Amino acid sequence: MSDIEIIKTEIEAQIASVQDIKALDDVRVAALGKKGRITELLKTLGGMPVAERIEFGKKINVIKAELEAKIAAKKQELETKLLNEKLKSEVIDVTLPCRPEVQGRIHPVSKVYEELVAIFAEMGFEVAEGPDIEDQFHNFNALNTPPNHPARQMQDTFYINNDVSKEFDLDNAYVVRTQTSSMQIRTMEKKQPPIRIIAPGRTYRSDYDATHTPMFHQIEGLVVDKTTTLAHLKGCLYDVMKAFFEVDELPVRFRPSYFPFTEPSAEMDIGCLKTKNELKIGAGTDWLEILGCGMVHPNVLRACGIDPEEYQGFAFGMGMDRLAMLKYGIPDLRTFFESDVRWLKNYGFTALDFSSMTSGLSNNGGLAR
Ligand code: DAH
């Protein structure tokens, strides 16, 4: 074997034996770098007779190309090995259950939200969403509650100073919506009947005690069609409440009430048993007020360009936080918004405990408790 063949074999052996990319690079530099063994050989070409130079030059260039190819192949091999090792070490078993101490919980209000959407969706209602910051037209005026209407005092409104460079202008100020009823207007402005929507969302009033927080959640409902009656309202809400509280029998009553945007108006009570330590829904001789409702006032339809001679409808609104308190036995509303993980661990739900009318609303995945 010629010297050059020996050198080639030696370098090939080095390439074959290296274990990492750094060592491979060292081998490359020692062979093909500026002062590498092969480079040094190439430098000797200059002093050779022409015939020998041609033959030796050819040979050495072939060897150089072969070594380069071998180094490239080895590099590829080492990189693939490295990647595989990395993938192996970083593998995650997505089927493993979450560690309980890091597991998140679904908030009871989110749970009730999902449950109500599941119930209403089954009845053919669409979900409508709208802004928390409202103008007074949508929050009050179009809901048959003009400025100075006494009913405005029923709600402790937060007004927003739209333009701080000017004096506060109460009549034109925006508000953070006091009721999701504003979505009745936004829906009817966009869409002609038949309408069947619910609008769940945040609402705001200046109030704070065990059953009131400045931000709370309501769900609004609106049905408008040519032949919608009070009987539909009663039947619909009766079915919804039975489904929500997951009971077969539920005494209900509708008490006459007043809301500016409905005529006639009513409040719905459900039967319950109140004892010192317990509240049982669906049994006993006590009553619990659960929502406000009524037949949409003709003025409200008119304000949205819907002819009250042709169409009529019903509306209702209820507090989702209150429903969560009643269904899941949570005594103080203020704790809902304290972001205390211990509270959430106790009252929250697991992520897989989703609500559906076919697999069950609250008892399918098991409560976190
Ligand atoms: N917006 C009312 C409130 O916040 C609740 C309500 C009552 C909504 C009657 C309605 C309704 O749609 O018909 O107190």
mmCIF file of C-alpha atoms and ligand atoms in Angstrom:
data_model
loop_
_atom_site.group_PDB
_atom_site.id
_atom_site.type_symbol
_atom_site.label_atom_id
_atom_site.label_comp_id
_atom_site.label_asym_id
_atom_site.label_seq_id
_atom_site.Cartn_x
_atom_site.Cartn_y
_atom_site.Cartn_z
ATOM 1 C CA MET A 1 0.000 0.000 0.000
ATOM 2 C CA SER A 2 1.383 3.436 -0.873
ATOM 3 C CA ASP A 3 1.876 6.068 1.816
ATOM 4 C CA ILE A 4 -1.104 7.970 0.645
ATOM 5 C CA GLU A 5 -3.295 4.847 0.828
ATOM 6 C CA ILE A 6 -2.091 4.293 4.401
ATOM 7 C CA ILE A 7 -2.938 7.852 5.367
ATOM 8 C CA LYS A 8 -6.378 7.431 3.799
ATOM 9 C CA THR A 9 -7.031 4.201 5.727
ATOM 10 C CA GLU A 10 -5.941 5.803 8.955
ATOM 11 C CA ILE A 11 -8.221 8.802 8.483
ATOM 12 C CA GLU A 12 -11.116 6.518 7.539
ATOM 13 C CA ALA A 13 -10.571 4.556 10.760
ATOM 14 C CA GLN A 14 -10.624 7.806 12.723
ATOM 15 C CA ILE A 15 -13.854 8.879 11.038
ATOM 16 C CA ALA A 16 -15.446 5.517 11.806
ATOM 17 C CA SER A 17 -14.474 5.595 15.466
ATOM 18 C CA VAL A 18 -15.530 9.135 16.483
ATOM 19 C CA GLN A 19 -18.525 9.381 18.812
ATOM 20 C CA ASP A 20 -19.554 12.984 18.556
ATOM 21 C CA ILE A 21 -19.637 15.917 16.145
ATOM 22 C CA LYS A 22 -16.821 17.791 17.898
ATOM 23 C CA ALA A 23 -14.425 14.822 17.536
ATOM 24 C CA LEU A 24 -15.465 14.440 13.897
ATOM 25 C CA ASP A 25 -14.645 18.059 13.264
ATOM 26 C CA ASP A 26 -11.219 17.563 14.836
ATOM 27 C CA VAL A 27 -10.591 14.664 12.441
ATOM 28 C CA ARG A 28 -11.709 16.803 9.511
ATOM 29 C CA VAL A 29 -9.366 19.648 10.449
ATOM 30 C CA ALA A 30 -6.435 17.258 10.991
ATOM 31 C CA ALA A 31 -6.990 15.782 7.500
ATOM 32 C CA LEU A 32 -8.406 18.538 5.301
ATOM 33 C CA GLY A 33 -7.784 21.749 7.264
ATOM 34 C CA LYS A 34 -5.151 24.315 6.314
ATOM 35 C CA LYS A 35 -2.427 22.271 7.912
ATOM 36 C CA GLY A 36 -4.149 18.899 7.536
ATOM 37 C CA ARG A 37 -2.354 15.802 6.345
ATOM 38 C CA ILE A 38 -4.047 15.719 2.954
ATOM 39 C CA THR A 39 -3.568 19.470 2.463
ATOM 40 C CA GLU A 40 0.124 19.061 3.244
ATOM 41 C CA LEU A 41 0.347 16.344 0.592
ATOM 42 C CA LEU A 42 -1.303 18.616 -1.951
ATOM 43 C CA LYS A 43 1.351 21.229 -1.183
ATOM 44 C CA THR A 44 4.084 18.807 -2.287
ATOM 45 C CA LEU A 45 2.623 18.687 -5.823
ATOM 46 C CA GLY A 46 4.425 21.896 -6.779
ATOM 47 C CA GLY A 47 7.893 20.305 -6.549
ATOM 48 C CA MET A 48 7.040 17.214 -8.593
ATOM 49 C CA PRO A 49 7.816 16.488 -12.228
ATOM 50 C CA VAL A 50 4.810 17.125 -14.456
ATOM 51 C CA ALA A 51 3.834 13.529 -15.240
ATOM 52 C CA GLU A 52 4.052 12.470 -11.617
ATOM 53 C CA ARG A 53 2.223 15.602 -10.518
ATOM 54 C CA ILE A 54 -0.736 14.834 -12.788
ATOM 55 C CA GLU A 55 -1.040 11.263 -11.600
ATOM 56 C CA PHE A 56 -0.510 12.060 -7.913
ATOM 57 C CA GLY A 57 -2.769 15.098 -8.093
ATOM 58 C CA LYS A 58 -5.600 13.014 -9.527
ATOM 59 C CA LYS A 59 -5.204 10.339 -6.897
ATOM 60 C CA ILE A 60 -5.060 12.723 -4.010
ATOM 61 C CA ASN A 61 -8.101 14.682 -5.223
ATOM 62 C CA VAL A 62 -10.117 11.464 -5.490
ATOM 63 C CA ILE A 63 -9.073 10.527 -1.938
ATOM 64 C CA LYS A 64 -9.915 14.030 -0.718
ATOM 65 C CA ALA A 65 -13.400 13.800 -2.245
ATOM 66 C CA GLU A 66 -13.936 10.343 -0.744
ATOM 67 C CA LEU A 67 -12.905 11.520 2.711
ATOM 68 C CA GLU A 68 -15.137 14.564 2.453
ATOM 69 C CA ALA A 69 -18.085 12.351 1.556
ATOM 70 C CA LYS A 70 -17.326 9.991 4.439
ATOM 71 C CA ILE A 71 -17.124 12.901 6.894
ATOM 72 C CA ALA A 72 -20.448 14.305 5.617
ATOM 73 C CA ALA A 73 -22.115 10.898 5.965
ATOM 74 C CA LYS A 74 -20.734 10.456 9.464
ATOM 75 C CA LYS A 75 -21.919 13.919 10.398
ATOM 76 C CA GLN A 76 -25.408 13.067 9.226
ATOM 77 C CA GLU A 77 -25.319 9.817 11.194
ATOM 78 C CA LEU A 78 -24.185 11.574 14.393
ATOM 79 C CA GLU A 79 -26.816 14.303 14.022
ATOM 80 C CA THR A 80 -29.583 11.761 13.557
ATOM 81 C CA LYS A 81 -28.343 9.880 16.610
ATOM 82 C CA LEU A 82 -28.311 13.087 18.627
ATOM 83 C CA LEU A 83 -31.820 14.008 17.547
ATOM 84 C CA ASN A 84 -33.152 10.554 18.397
ATOM 85 C CA GLU A 85 -31.558 10.698 21.831
ATOM 86 C CA LYS A 86 -33.073 14.131 22.410
ATOM 87 C CA LEU A 87 -36.517 12.998 21.288
ATOM 88 C CA LYS A 88 -36.256 9.973 23.538
ATOM 89 C CA SER A 89 -35.240 11.999 26.564
ATOM 90 C CA GLU A 90 -37.979 14.565 25.994
ATOM 91 C CA VAL A 91 -40.782 12.134 25.385
ATOM 92 C CA ILE A 92 -44.082 13.025 27.097
ATOM 93 C CA ASP A 93 -46.760 10.484 27.823
ATOM 94 C CA VAL A 94 -49.841 12.493 26.992
ATOM 95 C CA THR A 95 -52.048 9.716 28.319
ATOM 96 C CA LEU A 96 -50.734 10.097 31.882
ATOM 97 C CA PRO A 97 -53.231 11.657 34.279
ATOM 98 C CA CYS A 98 -52.343 15.139 35.468
ATOM 99 C CA ARG A 99 -50.659 15.480 38.854
ATOM 100 C CA PRO A 100 -53.421 16.582 41.256
ATOM 101 C CA GLU A 101 -51.353 19.405 42.721
ATOM 102 C CA VAL A 102 -50.983 21.097 39.339
ATOM 103 C CA GLN A 103 -54.404 20.302 37.936
ATOM 104 C CA GLY A 104 -56.572 23.302 37.067
ATOM 105 C CA ARG A 105 -60.251 23.547 37.861
ATOM 106 C CA ILE A 106 -63.284 24.865 36.035
ATOM 107 C CA HIS A 107 -64.906 27.707 37.975
ATOM 108 C CA PRO A 108 -68.501 27.012 39.102
ATOM 109 C CA VAL A 109 -69.739 29.999 37.081
ATOM 110 C CA SER A 110 -68.103 28.604 33.938
ATOM 111 C CA LYS A 111 -69.692 25.274 34.758
ATOM 112 C CA VAL A 112 -73.165 26.757 35.135
ATOM 113 C CA TYR A 113 -72.594 28.757 31.940
ATOM 114 C CA GLU A 114 -71.790 25.539 30.060
ATOM 115 C CA GLU A 115 -74.739 23.714 31.584
ATOM 116 C CA LEU A 116 -77.218 26.423 30.614
ATOM 117 C CA VAL A 117 -75.809 26.681 27.101
ATOM 118 C CA ALA A 118 -76.147 22.899 26.759
ATOM 119 C CA ILE A 119 -79.789 23.023 27.903
ATOM 120 C CA PHE A 120 -80.791 25.959 25.714
ATOM 121 C CA ALA A 121 -78.868 24.667 22.696
ATOM 122 C CA GLU A 122 -80.911 21.488 22.865
ATOM 123 C CA MET A 123 -84.050 23.672 22.714
ATOM 124 C CA GLY A 124 -82.782 25.434 19.589
ATOM 125 C CA PHE A 125 -81.472 28.664 21.132
ATOM 126 C CA GLU A 126 -78.454 30.443 19.666
ATOM 127 C CA VAL A 127 -75.829 32.110 21.864
ATOM 128 C CA ALA A 128 -75.485 35.877 21.325
ATOM 129 C CA GLU A 129 -72.546 37.831 22.697
ATOM 130 C CA GLY A 130 -72.037 41.558 23.010
ATOM 131 C CA PRO A 131 -69.956 44.287 24.633
ATOM 132 C CA ASP A 132 -69.583 44.858 28.389
ATOM 133 C CA ILE A 133 -69.287 48.595 27.770
ATOM 134 C CA GLU A 134 -72.638 49.812 26.471
ATOM 135 C CA ASP A 135 -74.302 53.033 25.494
ATOM 136 C CA GLN A 136 -77.454 54.025 27.325
ATOM 137 C CA PHE A 137 -79.596 53.397 24.274
ATOM 138 C CA HIS A 138 -78.938 49.644 24.416
ATOM 139 C CA ASN A 139 -78.750 49.332 28.190
ATOM 140 C CA PHE A 140 -81.790 51.505 29.001
ATOM 141 C CA ASN A 141 -83.553 53.686 26.426
ATOM 142 C CA ALA A 142 -84.438 51.034 23.857
ATOM 143 C CA LEU A 143 -85.516 48.793 26.731
ATOM 144 C CA ASN A 144 -88.379 51.202 27.417
ATOM 145 C CA THR A 145 -86.367 52.871 30.186
ATOM 146 C CA PRO A 146 -85.858 56.511 29.081
ATOM 147 C CA PRO A 147 -83.776 58.974 31.146
ATOM 148 C CA ASN A 148 -85.437 59.832 34.459
ATOM 149 C CA HIS A 149 -87.508 56.652 34.316
ATOM 150 C CA PRO A 150 -87.897 55.513 37.949
ATOM 151 C CA ALA A 151 -86.727 52.015 37.002
ATOM 152 C CA ARG A 152 -83.235 53.345 36.391
ATOM 153 C CA GLN A 153 -82.947 53.650 40.142
ATOM 154 C CA MET A 154 -83.500 49.881 40.470
ATOM 155 C CA GLN A 155 -79.962 49.421 39.227
ATOM 156 C CA ASP A 156 -76.879 51.064 40.696
ATOM 157 C CA THR A 157 -75.205 51.900 37.434
ATOM 158 C CA PHE A 158 -71.511 52.494 36.858
ATOM 159 C CA TYR A 159 -71.206 55.321 34.345
ATOM 160 C CA ILE A 160 -68.074 55.858 32.290
ATOM 161 C CA ASN A 161 -66.641 59.253 31.499
ATOM 162 C CA ASN A 162 -66.121 58.805 27.744
ATOM 163 C CA ASP A 163 -64.104 61.967 27.263
ATOM 164 C CA VAL A 164 -61.924 63.025 30.176
ATOM 165 C CA SER A 165 -61.099 66.327 28.479
ATOM 166 C CA LYS A 166 -64.729 67.377 28.919
ATOM 167 C CA GLU A 167 -67.074 67.705 31.857
ATOM 168 C CA PHE A 168 -68.896 64.468 32.691
ATOM 169 C CA ASP A 169 -72.078 64.280 30.650
ATOM 170 C CA LEU A 170 -74.507 61.908 32.340
ATOM 171 C CA ASP A 171 -76.980 61.718 29.455
ATOM 172 C CA ASN A 172 -74.418 60.642 26.900
ATOM 173 C CA ALA A 173 -72.073 58.676 29.142
ATOM 174 C CA TYR A 174 -71.405 55.038 28.430
ATOM 175 C CA VAL A 175 -72.100 52.457 31.131
ATOM 176 C CA VAL A 176 -70.758 49.034 31.986
ATOM 177 C CA ARG A 177 -73.918 47.109 31.222
ATOM 178 C CA THR A 178 -76.159 46.625 34.241
ATOM 179 C CA GLN A 179 -78.041 43.797 32.555
ATOM 180 C CA THR A 180 -77.634 41.421 29.633
ATOM 181 C CA SER A 181 -81.038 42.709 28.450
ATOM 182 C CA SER A 182 -79.007 45.048 26.228
ATOM 183 C CA MET A 183 -78.454 41.985 24.053
ATOM 184 C CA GLN A 184 -82.168 41.855 23.303
ATOM 185 C CA ILE A 185 -81.751 45.165 21.499
ATOM 186 C CA ARG A 186 -78.486 44.250 19.781
ATOM 187 C CA THR A 187 -80.052 41.020 18.521
ATOM 188 C CA MET A 188 -83.258 42.588 17.198
ATOM 189 C CA GLU A 189 -81.325 45.403 15.517
ATOM 190 C CA LYS A 190 -79.451 42.852 13.469
ATOM 191 C CA LYS A 191 -82.016 40.197 12.844
ATOM 192 C CA GLN A 192 -85.696 39.982 12.010
ATOM 193 C CA PRO A 193 -87.862 37.338 13.752
ATOM 194 C CA PRO A 194 -88.061 34.426 14.257
ATOM 195 C CA ILE A 195 -85.547 34.978 17.060
ATOM 196 C CA ARG A 196 -84.507 32.497 19.716
ATOM 197 C CA ILE A 197 -81.361 33.527 21.575
ATOM 198 C CA ILE A 198 -79.676 33.411 24.932
ATOM 199 C CA ALA A 199 -77.037 35.943 25.929
ATOM 200 C CA PRO A 200 -74.825 34.919 28.813
ATOM 201 C CA GLY A 201 -72.260 37.401 30.058
ATOM 202 C CA ARG A 202 -70.837 39.783 32.611
ATOM 203 C CA THR A 203 -72.904 42.566 34.161
ATOM 204 C CA TYR A 204 -71.999 45.331 36.634
ATOM 205 C CA ARG A 205 -73.655 47.194 39.479
ATOM 206 C CA SER A 206 -72.387 49.152 42.418
ATOM 207 C CA ASP A 207 -73.265 46.649 45.142
ATOM 208 C CA TYR A 208 -71.230 44.484 47.503
ATOM 209 C CA ASP A 209 -72.333 41.950 50.123
ATOM 210 C CA ALA A 210 -72.626 38.166 50.534
ATOM 211 C CA THR A 211 -75.037 37.895 47.597
ATOM 212 C CA HIS A 212 -73.919 40.867 45.466
ATOM 213 C CA THR A 213 -70.623 41.682 43.783
ATOM 214 C CA PRO A 214 -69.895 44.678 41.514
ATOM 215 C CA MET A 215 -69.339 42.281 38.616
ATOM 216 C CA PHE A 216 -71.645 39.321 38.243
ATOM 217 C CA HIS A 217 -73.052 37.128 35.482
ATOM 218 C CA GLN A 218 -76.465 37.010 33.900
ATOM 219 C CA ILE A 219 -78.046 34.995 31.168
ATOM 220 C CA GLU A 220 -80.687 36.673 29.058
ATOM 221 C CA GLY A 221 -83.204 34.948 26.839
ATOM 222 C CA LEU A 222 -85.318 36.272 23.988
ATOM 223 C CA VAL A 223 -87.861 34.565 21.774
ATOM 224 C CA VAL A 224 -89.805 36.541 19.166
ATOM 225 C CA ASP A 225 -92.170 35.134 16.604
ATOM 226 C CA LYS A 226 -95.709 35.620 15.308
ATOM 227 C CA THR A 227 -97.432 33.313 17.752
ATOM 228 C CA THR A 228 -95.176 33.285 20.804
ATOM 229 C CA THR A 229 -97.255 33.341 23.997
ATOM 230 C CA LEU A 230 -96.956 33.432 27.768
ATOM 231 C CA ALA A 231 -97.618 29.688 27.759
ATOM 232 C CA HIS A 232 -94.429 29.168 25.740
ATOM 233 C CA LEU A 233 -92.535 31.280 28.264
ATOM 234 C CA LYS A 234 -93.787 29.210 31.180
ATOM 235 C CA GLY A 235 -93.238 25.864 29.503
ATOM 236 C CA CYS A 236 -89.761 26.782 28.346
ATOM 237 C CA LEU A 237 -88.554 28.041 31.721
ATOM 238 C CA TYR A 238 -90.143 25.146 33.582
ATOM 239 C CA ASP A 239 -88.263 22.649 31.396
ATOM 240 C CA VAL A 240 -85.016 24.609 31.706
ATOM 241 C CA MET A 241 -85.156 24.693 35.506
ATOM 242 C CA LYS A 242 -85.959 20.989 35.794
ATOM 243 C CA ALA A 243 -83.011 20.200 33.508
ATOM 244 C CA PHE A 244 -80.683 22.589 35.297
ATOM 245 C CA PHE A 245 -81.389 21.341 38.802
ATOM 246 C CA GLU A 246 -81.501 17.756 37.471
ATOM 247 C CA VAL A 247 -84.821 16.897 39.130
ATOM 248 C CA ASP A 248 -87.896 15.203 37.662
ATOM 249 C CA GLU A 249 -90.438 17.176 39.658
ATOM 250 C CA LEU A 250 -90.132 20.863 40.382
ATOM 251 C CA PRO A 251 -92.902 23.034 41.805
ATOM 252 C CA VAL A 252 -92.813 26.464 40.164
ATOM 253 C CA ARG A 253 -94.884 29.610 40.376
ATOM 254 C CA PHE A 254 -94.964 32.854 38.444
ATOM 255 C CA ARG A 255 -95.570 35.957 40.547
ATOM 256 C CA PRO A 256 -96.640 39.226 38.885
ATOM 257 C CA SER A 257 -93.778 41.720 38.878
ATOM 258 C CA TYR A 258 -92.569 44.810 37.079
ATOM 259 C CA PHE A 259 -89.837 45.339 34.500
ATOM 260 C CA PRO A 260 -89.994 48.253 32.065
ATOM 261 C CA PHE A 261 -89.201 46.095 29.047
ATOM 262 C CA THR A 262 -91.858 43.415 29.571
ATOM 263 C CA GLU A 263 -95.643 43.548 29.880
ATOM 264 C CA PRO A 264 -96.922 41.555 31.644
ATOM 265 C CA SER A 265 -93.873 40.839 33.805
ATOM 266 C CA ALA A 266 -93.311 38.061 36.293
ATOM 267 C CA GLU A 267 -90.795 36.539 38.621
ATOM 268 C CA MET A 268 -90.404 32.796 38.661
ATOM 269 C CA ASP A 269 -90.039 30.957 41.956
ATOM 270 C CA ILE A 270 -89.041 27.339 42.395
ATOM 271 C CA GLY A 271 -90.130 25.079 45.247
ATOM 272 C CA CYS A 272 -87.572 24.168 47.870
ATOM 273 C CA LEU A 273 -87.032 23.110 51.435
ATOM 274 C CA LYS A 274 -85.014 25.453 53.586
ATOM 275 C CA THR A 275 -83.644 24.014 56.815
ATOM 276 C CA LYS A 276 -80.997 25.428 59.100
ATOM 277 C CA ASN A 277 -78.103 23.811 57.269
ATOM 278 C CA GLU A 278 -79.541 22.751 53.979
ATOM 279 C CA LEU A 279 -81.402 23.902 50.932
ATOM 280 C CA LYS A 280 -83.157 21.222 48.971
ATOM 281 C CA ILE A 281 -84.425 22.213 45.522
ATOM 282 C CA GLY A 282 -87.644 20.584 44.328
ATOM 283 C CA ALA A 283 -89.144 19.575 47.665
ATOM 284 C CA GLY A 284 -90.903 21.270 50.584
ATOM 285 C CA THR A 285 -93.126 24.275 50.959
ATOM 286 C CA ASP A 286 -90.675 27.154 50.623
ATOM 287 C CA TRP A 287 -90.130 29.286 47.514
ATOM 288 C CA LEU A 288 -86.971 30.670 45.997
ATOM 289 C CA GLU A 289 -86.972 33.506 43.470
ATOM 290 C CA ILE A 290 -84.946 32.453 40.460
ATOM 291 C CA LEU A 291 -85.505 34.831 37.530
ATOM 292 C CA GLY A 292 -87.385 37.722 35.986
ATOM 293 C CA CYS A 293 -89.370 37.350 32.802
ATOM 294 C CA GLY A 294 -92.299 38.582 30.770
ATOM 295 C CA MET A 295 -93.746 39.312 27.359
ATOM 296 C CA VAL A 296 -91.576 41.728 25.375
ATOM 297 C CA HIS A 297 -93.037 45.247 25.638
ATOM 298 C CA PRO A 298 -94.315 46.578 22.270
ATOM 299 C CA ASN A 299 -92.121 49.689 22.729
ATOM 300 C CA VAL A 300 -89.014 47.478 22.803
ATOM 301 C CA LEU A 301 -89.981 45.797 19.540
ATOM 302 C CA ARG A 302 -90.747 49.167 18.016
ATOM 303 C CA ALA A 303 -87.362 50.601 19.095
ATOM 304 C CA CYS A 304 -85.731 47.822 17.055
ATOM 305 C CA GLY A 305 -87.884 48.255 13.966
ATOM 306 C CA ILE A 306 -90.056 45.195 14.593
ATOM 307 C CA ASP A 307 -93.805 45.621 14.161
ATOM 308 C CA PRO A 308 -95.569 44.710 17.445
ATOM 309 C CA GLU A 309 -98.820 44.213 15.534
ATOM 310 C CA GLU A 310 -97.217 41.341 13.713
ATOM 311 C CA TYR A 311 -94.752 39.952 16.254
ATOM 312 C CA GLN A 312 -94.661 39.221 19.950
ATOM 313 C CA GLY A 313 -92.228 37.476 22.194
ATOM 314 C CA PHE A 314 -91.006 36.635 25.634
ATOM 315 C CA ALA A 315 -87.821 37.471 27.498
ATOM 316 C CA PHE A 316 -86.173 36.401 30.704
ATOM 317 C CA GLY A 317 -83.050 37.140 32.693
ATOM 318 C CA MET A 318 -81.363 35.312 35.535
ATOM 319 C CA GLY A 319 -78.218 35.518 37.614
ATOM 320 C CA MET A 320 -75.769 32.755 36.837
ATOM 321 C CA ASP A 321 -73.737 33.252 40.003
ATOM 322 C CA ARG A 322 -76.864 32.855 42.091
ATOM 323 C CA LEU A 323 -77.738 29.677 40.182
ATOM 324 C CA ALA A 324 -74.233 28.359 40.905
ATOM 325 C CA MET A 325 -74.605 29.176 44.610
ATOM 326 C CA LEU A 326 -77.924 27.346 44.771
ATOM 327 C CA LYS A 327 -76.953 24.312 42.746
ATOM 328 C CA TYR A 328 -73.534 23.756 44.274
ATOM 329 C CA GLY A 329 -74.185 24.988 47.819
ATOM 330 C CA ILE A 330 -71.756 27.914 47.846
ATOM 331 C CA PRO A 331 -72.701 30.353 50.611
ATOM 332 C CA ASP A 332 -70.852 33.603 49.784
ATOM 333 C CA LEU A 333 -70.750 35.186 46.328
ATOM 334 C CA ARG A 334 -67.680 37.315 47.114
ATOM 335 C CA THR A 335 -65.525 34.175 47.334
ATOM 336 C CA PHE A 336 -66.247 33.515 43.630
ATOM 337 C CA PHE A 337 -63.883 36.289 42.626
ATOM 338 C CA GLU A 338 -61.114 36.040 45.200
ATOM 339 C CA SER A 339 -58.975 33.718 43.043
ATOM 340 C CA ASP A 340 -58.209 31.490 46.010
ATOM 341 C CA VAL A 341 -56.924 28.152 44.644
ATOM 342 C CA ARG A 342 -58.073 26.328 47.784
ATOM 343 C CA TRP A 343 -61.617 27.538 47.100
ATOM 344 C CA LEU A 344 -61.343 26.528 43.465
ATOM 345 C CA LYS A 345 -60.035 23.117 44.443
ATOM 346 C CA ASN A 346 -63.048 22.652 46.677
ATOM 347 C CA TYR A 347 -65.805 24.092 44.481
ATOM 348 C CA GLY A 348 -64.291 23.748 41.008
ATOM 349 C CA PHE A 349 -64.730 21.009 38.435
ATOM 350 C CA THR A 350 -62.245 18.909 36.546
ATOM 351 C CA ALA A 351 -61.516 19.844 32.956
ATOM 352 C CA LEU A 352 -63.036 16.660 31.565
ATOM 353 C CA ASP A 353 -66.291 17.093 33.448
ATOM 354 C CA PHE A 354 -68.012 18.686 30.486
ATOM 355 C CA SER A 355 -71.726 19.322 30.378
ATOM 356 C CA SER A 356 -74.028 17.767 27.865
ATOM 357 C CA MET A 357 -77.707 16.936 27.825
ATOM 358 C CA THR A 358 -77.040 13.366 26.733
ATOM 359 C CA SER A 359 -74.204 12.381 29.066
ATOM 360 C CA GLY A 360 -75.404 14.427 32.044
ATOM 361 C CA LEU A 361 -74.902 17.965 33.180
ATOM 362 C CA SER A 362 -72.949 17.825 36.405
ATOM 363 C CA ASN A 363 -72.399 14.179 37.288
ATOM 364 C CA ASN A 364 -70.653 12.679 34.266
ATOM 365 C CA GLY A 365 -66.994 13.193 35.046
ATOM 366 C CA GLY A 366 -67.392 13.401 38.791
ATOM 367 C CA LEU A 367 -67.080 16.515 40.859
ATOM 368 C CA ALA A 368 -63.674 17.660 41.943
ATOM 369 C CA ARG A 369 -64.934 17.438 45.475
HETATM 370 N N1 DAH B 1 -82.706 42.621 33.359
HETATM 371 C C1 DAH B 1 -83.401 42.223 34.562
HETATM 372 C C2 DAH B 1 -82.509 42.490 35.757
HETATM 373 O O1 DAH B 1 -81.327 42.627 35.590
HETATM 374 C C3 DAH B 1 -83.772 40.781 34.505
HETATM 375 C C4 DAH B 1 -84.854 40.520 33.528
HETATM 376 C C5 DAH B 1 -86.175 40.577 33.913
HETATM 377 C C6 DAH B 1 -84.579 40.247 32.221
HETATM 378 C C7 DAH B 1 -87.192 40.342 33.048
HETATM 379 C C8 DAH B 1 -85.587 40.017 31.303
HETATM 380 C C9 DAH B 1 -86.915 40.064 31.741
HETATM 381 O O2 DAH B 1 -85.370 39.739 30.028
HETATM 382 O O3 DAH B 1 -87.908 39.811 30.850
HETATM 383 O O4 DAH B 1 -82.993 42.543 36.846
#
